[in-house]
Coordinates of C-alpha atoms in Angstrom, one line a residue:
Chain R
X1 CA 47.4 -24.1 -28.5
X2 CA 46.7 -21.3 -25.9
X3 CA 43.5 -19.7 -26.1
X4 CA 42.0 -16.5 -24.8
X5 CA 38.1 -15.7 -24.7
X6 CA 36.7 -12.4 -23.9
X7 CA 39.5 -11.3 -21.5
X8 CA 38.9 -7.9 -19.3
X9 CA 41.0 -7.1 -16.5
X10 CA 40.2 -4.2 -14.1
X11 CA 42.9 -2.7 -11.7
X12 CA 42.3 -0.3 -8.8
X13 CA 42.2 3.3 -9.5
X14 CA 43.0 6.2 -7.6
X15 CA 40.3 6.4 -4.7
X16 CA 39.7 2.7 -5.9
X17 CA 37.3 3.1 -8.9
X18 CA 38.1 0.6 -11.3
X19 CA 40.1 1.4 -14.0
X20 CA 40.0 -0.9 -17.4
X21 CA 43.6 -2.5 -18.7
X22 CA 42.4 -5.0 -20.5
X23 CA 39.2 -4.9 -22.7
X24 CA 37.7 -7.8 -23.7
X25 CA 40.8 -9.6 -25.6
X26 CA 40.3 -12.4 -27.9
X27 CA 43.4 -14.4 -29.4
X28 CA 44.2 -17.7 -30.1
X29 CA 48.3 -18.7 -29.7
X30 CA 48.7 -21.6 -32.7
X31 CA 51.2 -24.3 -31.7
X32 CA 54.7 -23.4 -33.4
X33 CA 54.3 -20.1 -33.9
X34 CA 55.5 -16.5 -32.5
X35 CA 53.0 -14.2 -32.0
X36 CA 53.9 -10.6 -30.9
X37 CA 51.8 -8.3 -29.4
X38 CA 52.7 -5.0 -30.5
X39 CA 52.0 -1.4 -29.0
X40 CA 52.6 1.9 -26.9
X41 CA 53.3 1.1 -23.0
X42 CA 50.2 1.2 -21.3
X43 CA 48.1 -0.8 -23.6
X44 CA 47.8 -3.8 -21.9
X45 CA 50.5 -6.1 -23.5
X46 CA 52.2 -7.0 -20.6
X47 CA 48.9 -7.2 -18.4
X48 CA 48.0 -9.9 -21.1
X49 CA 51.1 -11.5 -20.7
X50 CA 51.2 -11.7 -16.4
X51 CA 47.6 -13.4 -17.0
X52 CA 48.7 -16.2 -19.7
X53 CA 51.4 -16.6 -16.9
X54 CA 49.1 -16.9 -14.5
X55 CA 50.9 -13.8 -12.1
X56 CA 47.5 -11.9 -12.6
X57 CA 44.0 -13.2 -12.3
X58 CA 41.3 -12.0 -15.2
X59 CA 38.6 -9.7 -14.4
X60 CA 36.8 -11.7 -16.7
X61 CA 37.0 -14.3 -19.5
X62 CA 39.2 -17.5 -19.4
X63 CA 42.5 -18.9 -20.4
X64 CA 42.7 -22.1 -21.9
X65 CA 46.6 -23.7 -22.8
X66 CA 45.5 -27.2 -24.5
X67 CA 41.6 -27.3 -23.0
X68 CA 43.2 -27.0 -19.3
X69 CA 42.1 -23.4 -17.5
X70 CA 45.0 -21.5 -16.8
X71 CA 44.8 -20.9 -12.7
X72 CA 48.4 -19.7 -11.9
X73 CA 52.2 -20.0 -12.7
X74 CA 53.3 -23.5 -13.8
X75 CA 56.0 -24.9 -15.4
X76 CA 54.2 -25.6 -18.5
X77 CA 54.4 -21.5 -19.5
X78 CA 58.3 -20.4 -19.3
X79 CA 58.6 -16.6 -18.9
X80 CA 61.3 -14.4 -19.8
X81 CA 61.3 -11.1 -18.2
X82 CA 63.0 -7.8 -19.6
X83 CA 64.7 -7.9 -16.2
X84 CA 67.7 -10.0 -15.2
X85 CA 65.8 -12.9 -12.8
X86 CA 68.7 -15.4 -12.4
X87 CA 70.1 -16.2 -9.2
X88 CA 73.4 -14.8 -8.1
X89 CA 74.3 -17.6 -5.8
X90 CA 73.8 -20.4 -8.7
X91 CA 76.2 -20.4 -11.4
X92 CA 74.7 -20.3 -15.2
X93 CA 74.5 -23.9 -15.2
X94 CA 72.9 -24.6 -12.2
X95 CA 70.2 -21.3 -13.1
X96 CA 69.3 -23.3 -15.8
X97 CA 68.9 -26.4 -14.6
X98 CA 66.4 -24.3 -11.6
X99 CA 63.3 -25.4 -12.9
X100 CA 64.4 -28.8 -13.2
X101 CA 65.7 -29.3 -9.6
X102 CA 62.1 -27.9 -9.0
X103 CA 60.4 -30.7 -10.9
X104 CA 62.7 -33.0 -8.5
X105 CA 64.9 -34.5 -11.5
X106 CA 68.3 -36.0 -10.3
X107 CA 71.1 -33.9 -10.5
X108 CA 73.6 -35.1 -13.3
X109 CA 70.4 -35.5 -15.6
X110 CA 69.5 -32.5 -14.8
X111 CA 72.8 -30.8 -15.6
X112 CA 73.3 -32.5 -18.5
X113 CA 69.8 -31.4 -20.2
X114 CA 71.1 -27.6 -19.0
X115 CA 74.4 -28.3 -20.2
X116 CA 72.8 -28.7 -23.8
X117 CA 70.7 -25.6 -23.6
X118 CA 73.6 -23.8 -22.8
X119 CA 74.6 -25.5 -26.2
X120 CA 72.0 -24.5 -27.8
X121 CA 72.3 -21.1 -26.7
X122 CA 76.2 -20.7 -27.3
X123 CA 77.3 -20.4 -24.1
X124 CA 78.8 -23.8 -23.1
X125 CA 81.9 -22.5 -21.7
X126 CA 80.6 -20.1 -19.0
X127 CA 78.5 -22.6 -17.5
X128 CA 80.2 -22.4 -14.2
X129 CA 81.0 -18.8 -14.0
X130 CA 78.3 -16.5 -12.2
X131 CA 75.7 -14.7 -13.6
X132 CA 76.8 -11.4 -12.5
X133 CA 80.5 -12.2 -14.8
X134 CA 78.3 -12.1 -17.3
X135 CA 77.2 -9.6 -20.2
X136 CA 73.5 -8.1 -20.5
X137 CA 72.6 -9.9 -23.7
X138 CA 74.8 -12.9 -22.4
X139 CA 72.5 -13.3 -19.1
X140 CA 69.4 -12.9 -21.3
X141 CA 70.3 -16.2 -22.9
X142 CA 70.8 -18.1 -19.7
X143 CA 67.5 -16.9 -19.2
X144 CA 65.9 -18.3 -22.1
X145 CA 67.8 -21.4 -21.8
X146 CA 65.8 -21.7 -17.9
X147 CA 63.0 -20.9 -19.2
X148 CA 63.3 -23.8 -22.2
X149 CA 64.8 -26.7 -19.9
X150 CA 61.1 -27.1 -18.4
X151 CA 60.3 -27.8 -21.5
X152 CA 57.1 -25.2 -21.5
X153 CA 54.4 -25.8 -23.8
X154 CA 55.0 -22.4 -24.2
X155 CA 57.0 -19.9 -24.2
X156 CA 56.2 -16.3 -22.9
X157 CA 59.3 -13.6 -23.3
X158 CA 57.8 -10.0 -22.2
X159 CA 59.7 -7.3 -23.8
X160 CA 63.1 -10.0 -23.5
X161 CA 65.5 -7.6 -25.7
X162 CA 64.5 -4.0 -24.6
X163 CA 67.1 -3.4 -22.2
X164 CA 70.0 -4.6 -24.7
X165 CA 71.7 -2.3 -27.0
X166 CA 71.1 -2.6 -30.7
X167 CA 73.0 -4.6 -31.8
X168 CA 73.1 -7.1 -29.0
X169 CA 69.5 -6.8 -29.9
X170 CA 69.8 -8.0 -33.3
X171 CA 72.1 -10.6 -32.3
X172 CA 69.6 -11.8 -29.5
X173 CA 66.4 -11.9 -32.3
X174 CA 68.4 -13.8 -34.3
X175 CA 69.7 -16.8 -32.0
X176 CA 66.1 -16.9 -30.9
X177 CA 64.7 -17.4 -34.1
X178 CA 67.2 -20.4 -34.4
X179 CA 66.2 -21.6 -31.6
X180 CA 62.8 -21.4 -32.4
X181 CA 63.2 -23.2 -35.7
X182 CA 65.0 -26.4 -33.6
X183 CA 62.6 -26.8 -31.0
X184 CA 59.3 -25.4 -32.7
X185 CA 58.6 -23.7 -29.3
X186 CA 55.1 -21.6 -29.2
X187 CA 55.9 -17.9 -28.3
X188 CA 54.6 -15.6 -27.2
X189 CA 56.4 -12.1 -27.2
X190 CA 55.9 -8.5 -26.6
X191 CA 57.7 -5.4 -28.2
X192 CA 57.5 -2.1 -28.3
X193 CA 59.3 -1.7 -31.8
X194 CA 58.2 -2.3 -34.9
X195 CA 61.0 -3.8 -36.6
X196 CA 61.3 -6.7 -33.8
X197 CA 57.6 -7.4 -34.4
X198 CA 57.5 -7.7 -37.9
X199 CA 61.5 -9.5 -38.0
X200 CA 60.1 -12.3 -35.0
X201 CA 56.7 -12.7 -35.4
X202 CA 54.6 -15.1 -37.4
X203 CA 51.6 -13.7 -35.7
X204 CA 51.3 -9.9 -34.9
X205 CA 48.6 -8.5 -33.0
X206 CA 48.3 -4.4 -32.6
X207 CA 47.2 -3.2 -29.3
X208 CA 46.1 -0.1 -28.4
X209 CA 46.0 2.0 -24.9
X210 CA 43.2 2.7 -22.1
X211 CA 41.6 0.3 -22.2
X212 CA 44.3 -1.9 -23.6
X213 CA 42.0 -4.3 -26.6
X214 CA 43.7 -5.6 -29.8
X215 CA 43.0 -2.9 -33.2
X216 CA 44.7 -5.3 -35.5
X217 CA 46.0 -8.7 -36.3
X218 CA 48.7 -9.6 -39.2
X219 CA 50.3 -13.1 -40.5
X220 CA 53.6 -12.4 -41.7
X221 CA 56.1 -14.1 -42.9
X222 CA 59.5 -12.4 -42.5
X223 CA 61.0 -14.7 -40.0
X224 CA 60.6 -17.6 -42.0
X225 CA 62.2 -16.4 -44.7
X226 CA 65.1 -15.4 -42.2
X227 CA 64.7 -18.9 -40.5
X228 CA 65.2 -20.4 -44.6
X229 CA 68.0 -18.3 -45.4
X230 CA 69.4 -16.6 -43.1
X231 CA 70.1 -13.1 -44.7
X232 CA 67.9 -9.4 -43.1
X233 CA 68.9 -7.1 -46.2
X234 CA 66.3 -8.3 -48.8
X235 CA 63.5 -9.0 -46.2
X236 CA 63.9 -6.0 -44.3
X237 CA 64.1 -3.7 -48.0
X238 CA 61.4 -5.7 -49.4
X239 CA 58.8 -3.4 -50.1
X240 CA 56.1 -5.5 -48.6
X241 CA 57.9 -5.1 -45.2
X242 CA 58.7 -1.4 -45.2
X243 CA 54.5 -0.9 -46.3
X244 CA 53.3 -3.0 -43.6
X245 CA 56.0 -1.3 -41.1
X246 CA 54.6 2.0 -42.2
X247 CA 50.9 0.9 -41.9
X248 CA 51.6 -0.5 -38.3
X249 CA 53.0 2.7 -37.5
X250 CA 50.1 5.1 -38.5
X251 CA 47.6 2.5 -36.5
X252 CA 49.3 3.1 -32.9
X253 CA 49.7 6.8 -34.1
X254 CA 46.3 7.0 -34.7
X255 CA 44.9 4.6 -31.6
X256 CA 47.3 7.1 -29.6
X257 CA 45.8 10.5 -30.8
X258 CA 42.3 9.3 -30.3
X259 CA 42.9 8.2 -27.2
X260 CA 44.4 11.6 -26.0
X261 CA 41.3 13.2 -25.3
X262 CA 39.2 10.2 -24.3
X263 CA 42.2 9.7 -21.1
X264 CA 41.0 13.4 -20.2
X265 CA 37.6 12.5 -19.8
X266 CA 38.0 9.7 -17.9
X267 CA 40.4 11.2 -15.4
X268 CA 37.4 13.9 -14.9
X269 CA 34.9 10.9 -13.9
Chain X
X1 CA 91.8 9.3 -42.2
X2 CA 95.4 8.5 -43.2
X3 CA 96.5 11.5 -41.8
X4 CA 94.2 10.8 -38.5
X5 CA 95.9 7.7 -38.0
X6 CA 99.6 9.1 -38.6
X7 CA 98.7 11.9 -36.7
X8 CA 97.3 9.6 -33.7
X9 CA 100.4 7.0 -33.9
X10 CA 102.5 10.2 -33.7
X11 CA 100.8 11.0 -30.3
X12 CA 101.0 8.0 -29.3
X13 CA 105.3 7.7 -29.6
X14 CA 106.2 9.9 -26.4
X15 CA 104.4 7.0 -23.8
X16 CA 107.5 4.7 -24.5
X17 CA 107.5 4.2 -20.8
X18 CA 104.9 3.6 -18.6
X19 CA 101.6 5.4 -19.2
X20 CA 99.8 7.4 -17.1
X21 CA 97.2 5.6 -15.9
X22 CA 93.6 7.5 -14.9
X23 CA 90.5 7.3 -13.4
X24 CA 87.2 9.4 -13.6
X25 CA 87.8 12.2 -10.5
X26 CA 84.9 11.3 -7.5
X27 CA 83.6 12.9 -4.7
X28 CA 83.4 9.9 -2.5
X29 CA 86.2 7.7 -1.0
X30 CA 86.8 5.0 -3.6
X31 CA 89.0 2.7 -2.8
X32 CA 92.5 4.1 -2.5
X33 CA 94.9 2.9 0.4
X34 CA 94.5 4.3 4.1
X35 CA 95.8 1.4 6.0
X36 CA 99.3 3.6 6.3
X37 CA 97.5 6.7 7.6
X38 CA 95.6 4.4 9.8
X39 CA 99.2 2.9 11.2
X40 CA 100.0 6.5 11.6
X41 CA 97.1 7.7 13.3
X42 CA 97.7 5.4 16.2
X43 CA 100.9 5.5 16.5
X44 CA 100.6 9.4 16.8
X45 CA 97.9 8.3 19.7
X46 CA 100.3 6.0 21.6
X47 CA 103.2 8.9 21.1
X48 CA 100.6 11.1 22.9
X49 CA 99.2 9.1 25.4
X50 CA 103.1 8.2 25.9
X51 CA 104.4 11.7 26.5
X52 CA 101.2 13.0 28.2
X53 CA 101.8 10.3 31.0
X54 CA 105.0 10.2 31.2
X55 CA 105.4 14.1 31.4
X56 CA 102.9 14.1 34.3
X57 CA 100.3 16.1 32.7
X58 CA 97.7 14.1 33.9
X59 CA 97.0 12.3 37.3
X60 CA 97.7 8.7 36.6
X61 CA 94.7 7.9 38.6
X62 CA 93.0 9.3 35.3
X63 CA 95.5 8.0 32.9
X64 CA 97.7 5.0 33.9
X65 CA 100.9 5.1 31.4
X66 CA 101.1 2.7 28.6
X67 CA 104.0 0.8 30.5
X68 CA 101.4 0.6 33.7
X69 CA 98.7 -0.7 31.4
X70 CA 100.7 -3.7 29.7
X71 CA 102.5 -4.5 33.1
X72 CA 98.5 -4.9 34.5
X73 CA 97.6 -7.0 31.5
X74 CA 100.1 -9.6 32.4
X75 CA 99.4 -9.5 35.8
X76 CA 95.7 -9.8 35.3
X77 CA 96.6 -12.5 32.9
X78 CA 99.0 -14.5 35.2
X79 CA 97.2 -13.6 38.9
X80 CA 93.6 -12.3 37.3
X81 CA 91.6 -10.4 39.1
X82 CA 88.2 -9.5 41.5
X83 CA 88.5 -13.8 42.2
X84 CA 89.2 -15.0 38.7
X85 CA 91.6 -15.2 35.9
X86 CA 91.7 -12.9 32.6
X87 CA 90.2 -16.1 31.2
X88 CA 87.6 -17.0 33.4
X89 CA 86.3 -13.3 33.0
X90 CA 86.7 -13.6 29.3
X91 CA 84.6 -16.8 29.2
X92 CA 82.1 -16.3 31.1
X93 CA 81.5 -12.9 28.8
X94 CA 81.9 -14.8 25.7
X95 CA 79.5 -17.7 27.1
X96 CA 77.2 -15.3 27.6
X97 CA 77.4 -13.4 23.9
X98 CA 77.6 -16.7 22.2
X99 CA 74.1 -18.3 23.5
X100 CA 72.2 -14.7 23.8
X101 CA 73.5 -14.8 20.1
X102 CA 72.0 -17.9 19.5
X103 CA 68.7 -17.7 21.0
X104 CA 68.7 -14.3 18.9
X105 CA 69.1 -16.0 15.3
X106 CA 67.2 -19.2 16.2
X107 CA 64.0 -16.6 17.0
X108 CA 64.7 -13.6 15.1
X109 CA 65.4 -15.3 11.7
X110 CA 62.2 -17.2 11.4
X111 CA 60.1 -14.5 13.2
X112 CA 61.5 -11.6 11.1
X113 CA 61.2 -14.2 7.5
X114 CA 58.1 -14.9 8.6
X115 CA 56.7 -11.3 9.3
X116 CA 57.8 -10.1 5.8
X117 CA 55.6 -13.1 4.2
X118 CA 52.7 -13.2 6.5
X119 CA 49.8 -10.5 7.4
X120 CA 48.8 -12.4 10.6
X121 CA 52.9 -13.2 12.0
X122 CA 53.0 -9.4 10.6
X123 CA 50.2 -8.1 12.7
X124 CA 50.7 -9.9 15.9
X125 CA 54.7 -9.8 16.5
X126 CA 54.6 -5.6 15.1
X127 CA 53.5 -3.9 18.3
X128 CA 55.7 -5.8 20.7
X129 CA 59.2 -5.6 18.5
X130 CA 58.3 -1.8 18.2
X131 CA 57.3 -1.2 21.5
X132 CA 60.5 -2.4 22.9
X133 CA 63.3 -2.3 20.6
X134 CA 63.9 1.3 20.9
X135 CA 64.1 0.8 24.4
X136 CA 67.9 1.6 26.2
X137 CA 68.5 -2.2 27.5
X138 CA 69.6 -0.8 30.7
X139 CA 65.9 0.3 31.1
X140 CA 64.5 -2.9 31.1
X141 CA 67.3 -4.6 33.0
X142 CA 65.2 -4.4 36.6
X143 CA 62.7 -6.2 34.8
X144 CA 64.7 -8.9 34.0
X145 CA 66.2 -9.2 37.1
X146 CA 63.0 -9.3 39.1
X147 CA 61.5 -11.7 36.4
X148 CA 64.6 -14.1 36.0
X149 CA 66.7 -13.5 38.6
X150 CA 70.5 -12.7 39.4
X151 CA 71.8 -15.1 37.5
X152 CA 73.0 -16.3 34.2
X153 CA 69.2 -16.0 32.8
X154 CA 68.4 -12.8 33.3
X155 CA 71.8 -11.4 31.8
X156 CA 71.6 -13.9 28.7
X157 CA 67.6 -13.1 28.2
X158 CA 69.0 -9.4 28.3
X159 CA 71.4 -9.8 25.9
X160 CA 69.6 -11.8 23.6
X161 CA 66.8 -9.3 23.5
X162 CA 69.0 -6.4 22.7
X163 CA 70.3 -8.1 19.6
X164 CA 66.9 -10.0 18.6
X165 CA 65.7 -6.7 17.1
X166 CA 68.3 -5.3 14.6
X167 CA 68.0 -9.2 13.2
X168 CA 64.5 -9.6 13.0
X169 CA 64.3 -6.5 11.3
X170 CA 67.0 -6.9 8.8
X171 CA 65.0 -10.1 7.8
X172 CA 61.7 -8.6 7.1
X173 CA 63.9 -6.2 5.3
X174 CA 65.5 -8.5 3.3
X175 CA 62.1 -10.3 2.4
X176 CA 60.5 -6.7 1.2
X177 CA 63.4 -6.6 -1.1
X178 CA 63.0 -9.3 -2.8
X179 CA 62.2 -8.1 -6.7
X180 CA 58.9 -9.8 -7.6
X181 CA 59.9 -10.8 -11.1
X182 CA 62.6 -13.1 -9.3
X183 CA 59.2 -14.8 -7.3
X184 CA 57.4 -14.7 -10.6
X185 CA 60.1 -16.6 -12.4
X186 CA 60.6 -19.2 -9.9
X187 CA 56.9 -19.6 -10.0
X188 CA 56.9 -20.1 -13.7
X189 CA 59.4 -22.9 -13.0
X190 CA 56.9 -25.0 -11.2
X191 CA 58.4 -23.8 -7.8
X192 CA 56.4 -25.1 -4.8
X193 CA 55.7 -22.7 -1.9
X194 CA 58.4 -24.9 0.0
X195 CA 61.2 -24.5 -3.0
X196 CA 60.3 -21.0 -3.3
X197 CA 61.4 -20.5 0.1
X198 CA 64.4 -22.1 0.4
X199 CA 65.7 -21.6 -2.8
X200 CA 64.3 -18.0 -3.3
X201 CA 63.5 -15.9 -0.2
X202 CA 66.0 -17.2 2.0
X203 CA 69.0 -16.7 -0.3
X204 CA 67.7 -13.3 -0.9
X205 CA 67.2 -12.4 2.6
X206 CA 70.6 -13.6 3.4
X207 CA 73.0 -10.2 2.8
X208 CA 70.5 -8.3 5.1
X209 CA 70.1 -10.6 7.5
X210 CA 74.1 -11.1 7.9
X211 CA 74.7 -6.8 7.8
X212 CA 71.3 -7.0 10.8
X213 CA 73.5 -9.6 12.5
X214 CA 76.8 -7.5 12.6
X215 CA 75.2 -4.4 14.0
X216 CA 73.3 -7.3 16.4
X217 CA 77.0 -7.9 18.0
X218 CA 77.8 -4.5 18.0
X219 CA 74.9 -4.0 20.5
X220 CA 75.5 -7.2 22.2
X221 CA 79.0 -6.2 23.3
X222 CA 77.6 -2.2 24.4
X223 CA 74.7 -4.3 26.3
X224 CA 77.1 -6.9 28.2
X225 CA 78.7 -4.8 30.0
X226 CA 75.2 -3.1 31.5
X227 CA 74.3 -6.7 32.1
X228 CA 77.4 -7.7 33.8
X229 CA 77.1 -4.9 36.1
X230 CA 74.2 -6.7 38.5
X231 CA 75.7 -9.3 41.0
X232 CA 78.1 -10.6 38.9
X233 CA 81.4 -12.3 40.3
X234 CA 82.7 -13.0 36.7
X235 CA 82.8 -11.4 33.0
X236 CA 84.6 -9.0 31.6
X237 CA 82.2 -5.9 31.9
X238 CA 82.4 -7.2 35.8
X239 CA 85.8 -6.7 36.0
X240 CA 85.8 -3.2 34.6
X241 CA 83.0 -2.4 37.1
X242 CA 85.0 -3.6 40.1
X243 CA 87.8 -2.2 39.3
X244 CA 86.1 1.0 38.8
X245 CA 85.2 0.9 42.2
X246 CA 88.7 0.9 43.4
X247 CA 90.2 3.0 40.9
X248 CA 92.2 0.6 39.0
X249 CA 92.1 2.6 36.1
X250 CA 94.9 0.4 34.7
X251 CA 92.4 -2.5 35.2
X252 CA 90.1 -1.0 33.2
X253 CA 91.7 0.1 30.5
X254 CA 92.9 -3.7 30.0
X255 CA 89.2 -4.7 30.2
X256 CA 88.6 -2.0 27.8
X257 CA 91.1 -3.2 25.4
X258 CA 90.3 -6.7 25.7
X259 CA 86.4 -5.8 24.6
X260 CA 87.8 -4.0 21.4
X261 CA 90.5 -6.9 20.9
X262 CA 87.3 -9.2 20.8
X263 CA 84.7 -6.6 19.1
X264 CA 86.7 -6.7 16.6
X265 CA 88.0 -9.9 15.9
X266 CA 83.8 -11.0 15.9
X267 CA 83.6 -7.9 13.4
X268 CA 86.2 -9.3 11.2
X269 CA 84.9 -12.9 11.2
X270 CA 81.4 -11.8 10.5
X271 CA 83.4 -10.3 7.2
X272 CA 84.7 -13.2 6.1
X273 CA 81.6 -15.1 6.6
X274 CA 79.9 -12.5 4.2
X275 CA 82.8 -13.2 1.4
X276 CA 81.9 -16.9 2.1
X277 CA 78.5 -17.1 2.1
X278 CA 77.0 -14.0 -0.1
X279 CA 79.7 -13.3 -2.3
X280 CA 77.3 -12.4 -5.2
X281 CA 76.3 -9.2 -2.7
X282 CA 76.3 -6.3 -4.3
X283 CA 76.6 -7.5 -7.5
X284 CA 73.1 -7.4 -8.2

């Protein structure tokens, strides 16, 4: 379980005044589940996500993953970026297999733990091709599958389907939520739309801009229902969906319109 | 939509041969053959230089014809010339290019690496690399020689200077351009600062360094010849020089020709060794 207690983080303004990003966030990541952190850009989600990493040191508060203090990047948080990261000079197999070469594990063992991510992932037959031979939504999944042979305790995927097209998108959410429901990887996932929150997430958590802070957490359901039986049309018609969707929506709306003339002020101080 | 699809099928009936095939219309040169234009180009260049000779429009003490030019390349070849043979000259020049090349990756690599990674190799290597790398070489060629000497030290130190810069450069370059999310990853994959430089920055350096290494030679080969000019009794550049002196021009347009045979053929290599070793470049 990843815990975070009273999390502020302060960047450098113009003429170096500090300037809040991250106001006093309090969340706790349950083993086995997906939370999504959910809101306009600017309001801190991916700030969040670069200190769980460990890329970004906190202002203030603390990071816990299983009682150990989060100090910096380590194998036991994967990360999936929005951007492409794999390494053009390694084929898909051997980008995989990165983080175990890393760790120092032999080669064929290495290999043939990738091999079976790549498995997992559906891509077993381009394992020697190069990543650039390879489609958008196609590389995202080598990336996953890196980010999974560390075996993480968990998982972090910032914004991992928002350069895809729609219904690569749809395709991507999908083979992640099987994935998810072999390995029963914590994740930990940021979105900017609404239907990927409520379709991935067990856990939703609403943020809201300058200074980014959390306005609203939701359990939901949907992707276990998807994960049982494998069919969008009557989860994403149910009525209980569409009203929470709705609700969601008017929340950032709203954090959004107050917020307008509160950024005015502050750019006068 | 039935009468879409008869109406498309019927479109499509006249291309029973071979279809016209398009491409979007560019401004730039993309692709496209030029090698026969190229062919033509110099042949229309020997056809002039041909008939301009052998016309007698020109003093063959300014242009020697074609004919005199071959005939002096064997003889060079066979007798040489100015003490040695064409191969000698051609040696020693080579020699000369190969260590200064050398010395110039085995510093400039590390140097320029580290100076993209580190504030304090960043801080102390700056103001000498820009002080003198915009320097003409043939500026700082007294200095070497009263520092190092007339022989092969001072030319070599000369040469390797001349193409330490571009390299350096291109490596610091290269480190800079490293995306951060490409670090970040490798971080998150438990890399160790050792890992994340051999398996990360270097890689990613590579393409630059390789593109500061070719325009390294190209300076190399305009500096030899200012370094072969000082008390030299072999090189190529040497033998242009001497001959100069005696107004060989045939000699010197065989020395001439001989740098461009080998300019090129380096130029080429350096190609395939990019196809080799970064043949993700450009490919993001």
């Amino acid at each position: 379980m990843l815990n975070i207690h009273n999390a502020s983080v302060y960047f450098a303004g113009r003429g170096g005044s500090p300037v809040k990003a991250l106001d006093r966030v309090n969340l706790d990541i349950p083993a086995g589940g997906i939370v999504v952190a959910l809101g306009a850009s600017g309001c801190g989600k991916s700030t969040l996500l670069n200190a769980i990493a460990g890329f970004l040191p906190l202002s203030e508060g603390a990071i816990t993953l299983n009682g150990r203090p989060v100090a910096g990047p380590g194998a036991d948080r994967g990360v999936v970026f929005q951007k492409d990261t794999l390494l053009p000079w390694r084929s898909v197999i051997d980008n995989v297999a990165l983080g175990l070469d890393f760790a120092g594990l032999p080669r064929a063992s290495a290999r043939e733990k990738a091999r079976a991510l790549l498995k997992l992932e559906g891509l077993e037959d381009f394992a020697r091709a190069a990543p650039y031979e390879l489609s958008g939504g196609m590389r995202q999944r080598v990336n996953i599958a890196r980010a999974l042979a560390t075996d993480p305790a968990i998982l972090l995927m910032d914004e991992p389907f928002g350069a895809l097209d729609s219904l690569t998108r749809e395709q991507m959410q999908e083979l992640l939520i099987s994935v998810w429901a072999k390995t029963h990887k914590t994740i930990f996932l940021i979105t900017h739309s609404l239907d990927e929150a409520l379709s991935l997430g067990t856990h939703i958590v609403v943020m809201s801009p300058r200074p980014g802070r959390i306005v609203a957490r939701y359990d939901v359901d949907f992707v276990k229902r998807f994960a049982r039986d494998g069919d969008w049309r009557p989860i994403k018609t149910d009525l209980e969906f569409v009203r929470l969707r709705e609700e969601i929506r008017g929340l950032i709306h709203q954090s959004d319109a107050v917020d307008a003339p509160h950024e005015r002020l502050a750019a006068h101080d | 939509m039935t009468d879409v699809a008869a109406e498309s099928s019927k479109s499509a009936q006249p291309s029973e041969s071979a279809p016209r095939i398009v491409a979007m219309r560019d401004v730039a040169l993309a692709g496209g053959h030029t090698i026969v234009i190229s062919l033509a180009t110099i042949l229309a260049l020997l056809t002039l230089w041909a008939g301009a000779t052998s016309l007698h429009l020109v003093s063959p003490l300014f242009l020697p014809t074609p004919y005199e030019v071959v005939t002096q390349f064997v003889a060079v070849y066979q007798d040489g010339y100015a003490n040695a043979t064409l191969a000698e000259h051609l040696g020693a020049s080579l020699f000369r290019m190969a260590v200064a090349a050398a010395l110039a990756l085995g510093l400039a690599i590390p140097i320029g690496l580290a100076m993209g990674l580190n504030r304090w190799a960043k801080g102390i290597f700056d103001p000498p690399i820009e002080f003198y790398w915009p320097l003409p070489p043939l500026a700082y060629l007294p200095l070497m020689i009263i520092w190092l000497g007339i022989g092969e030290t001072s030319k070599i130190a000369l040469l390797a200077l001349a193409m330490f810069a571009p390299i350096c450069l291109s490596a610091q370059a290269g480190v800079r351009g490293i995306p951060l999310e490409r670090v970040n990853a490798a971080l998150s994959l438990g890399a160790t600062r050792w890992q994340l430089f051999r398996h990360i920055v270097l890689p990613s350096a590579l393409p630059e360094i390789l593109t500061g290494f070719r325009i390294a030679l190209g300076v190399g080969w305009g500096t030899l010849v200012a370094a072969e000019l000082i008390a030299s009794t072999r090189g190529i550049g040497y033998m242009i020089m001497s001959a100069s002196n005696f107004l060989a021009t045939d000699v010197v347009f065989v020395g001439i020709a001989v740098i461009a045979a080998w300019a090129f053929v380096f130029s080429y290599a350096l190609r395939w060794l990019e196809r080799v070793l970064v043949p993700w470049k450009g490919k993001g």
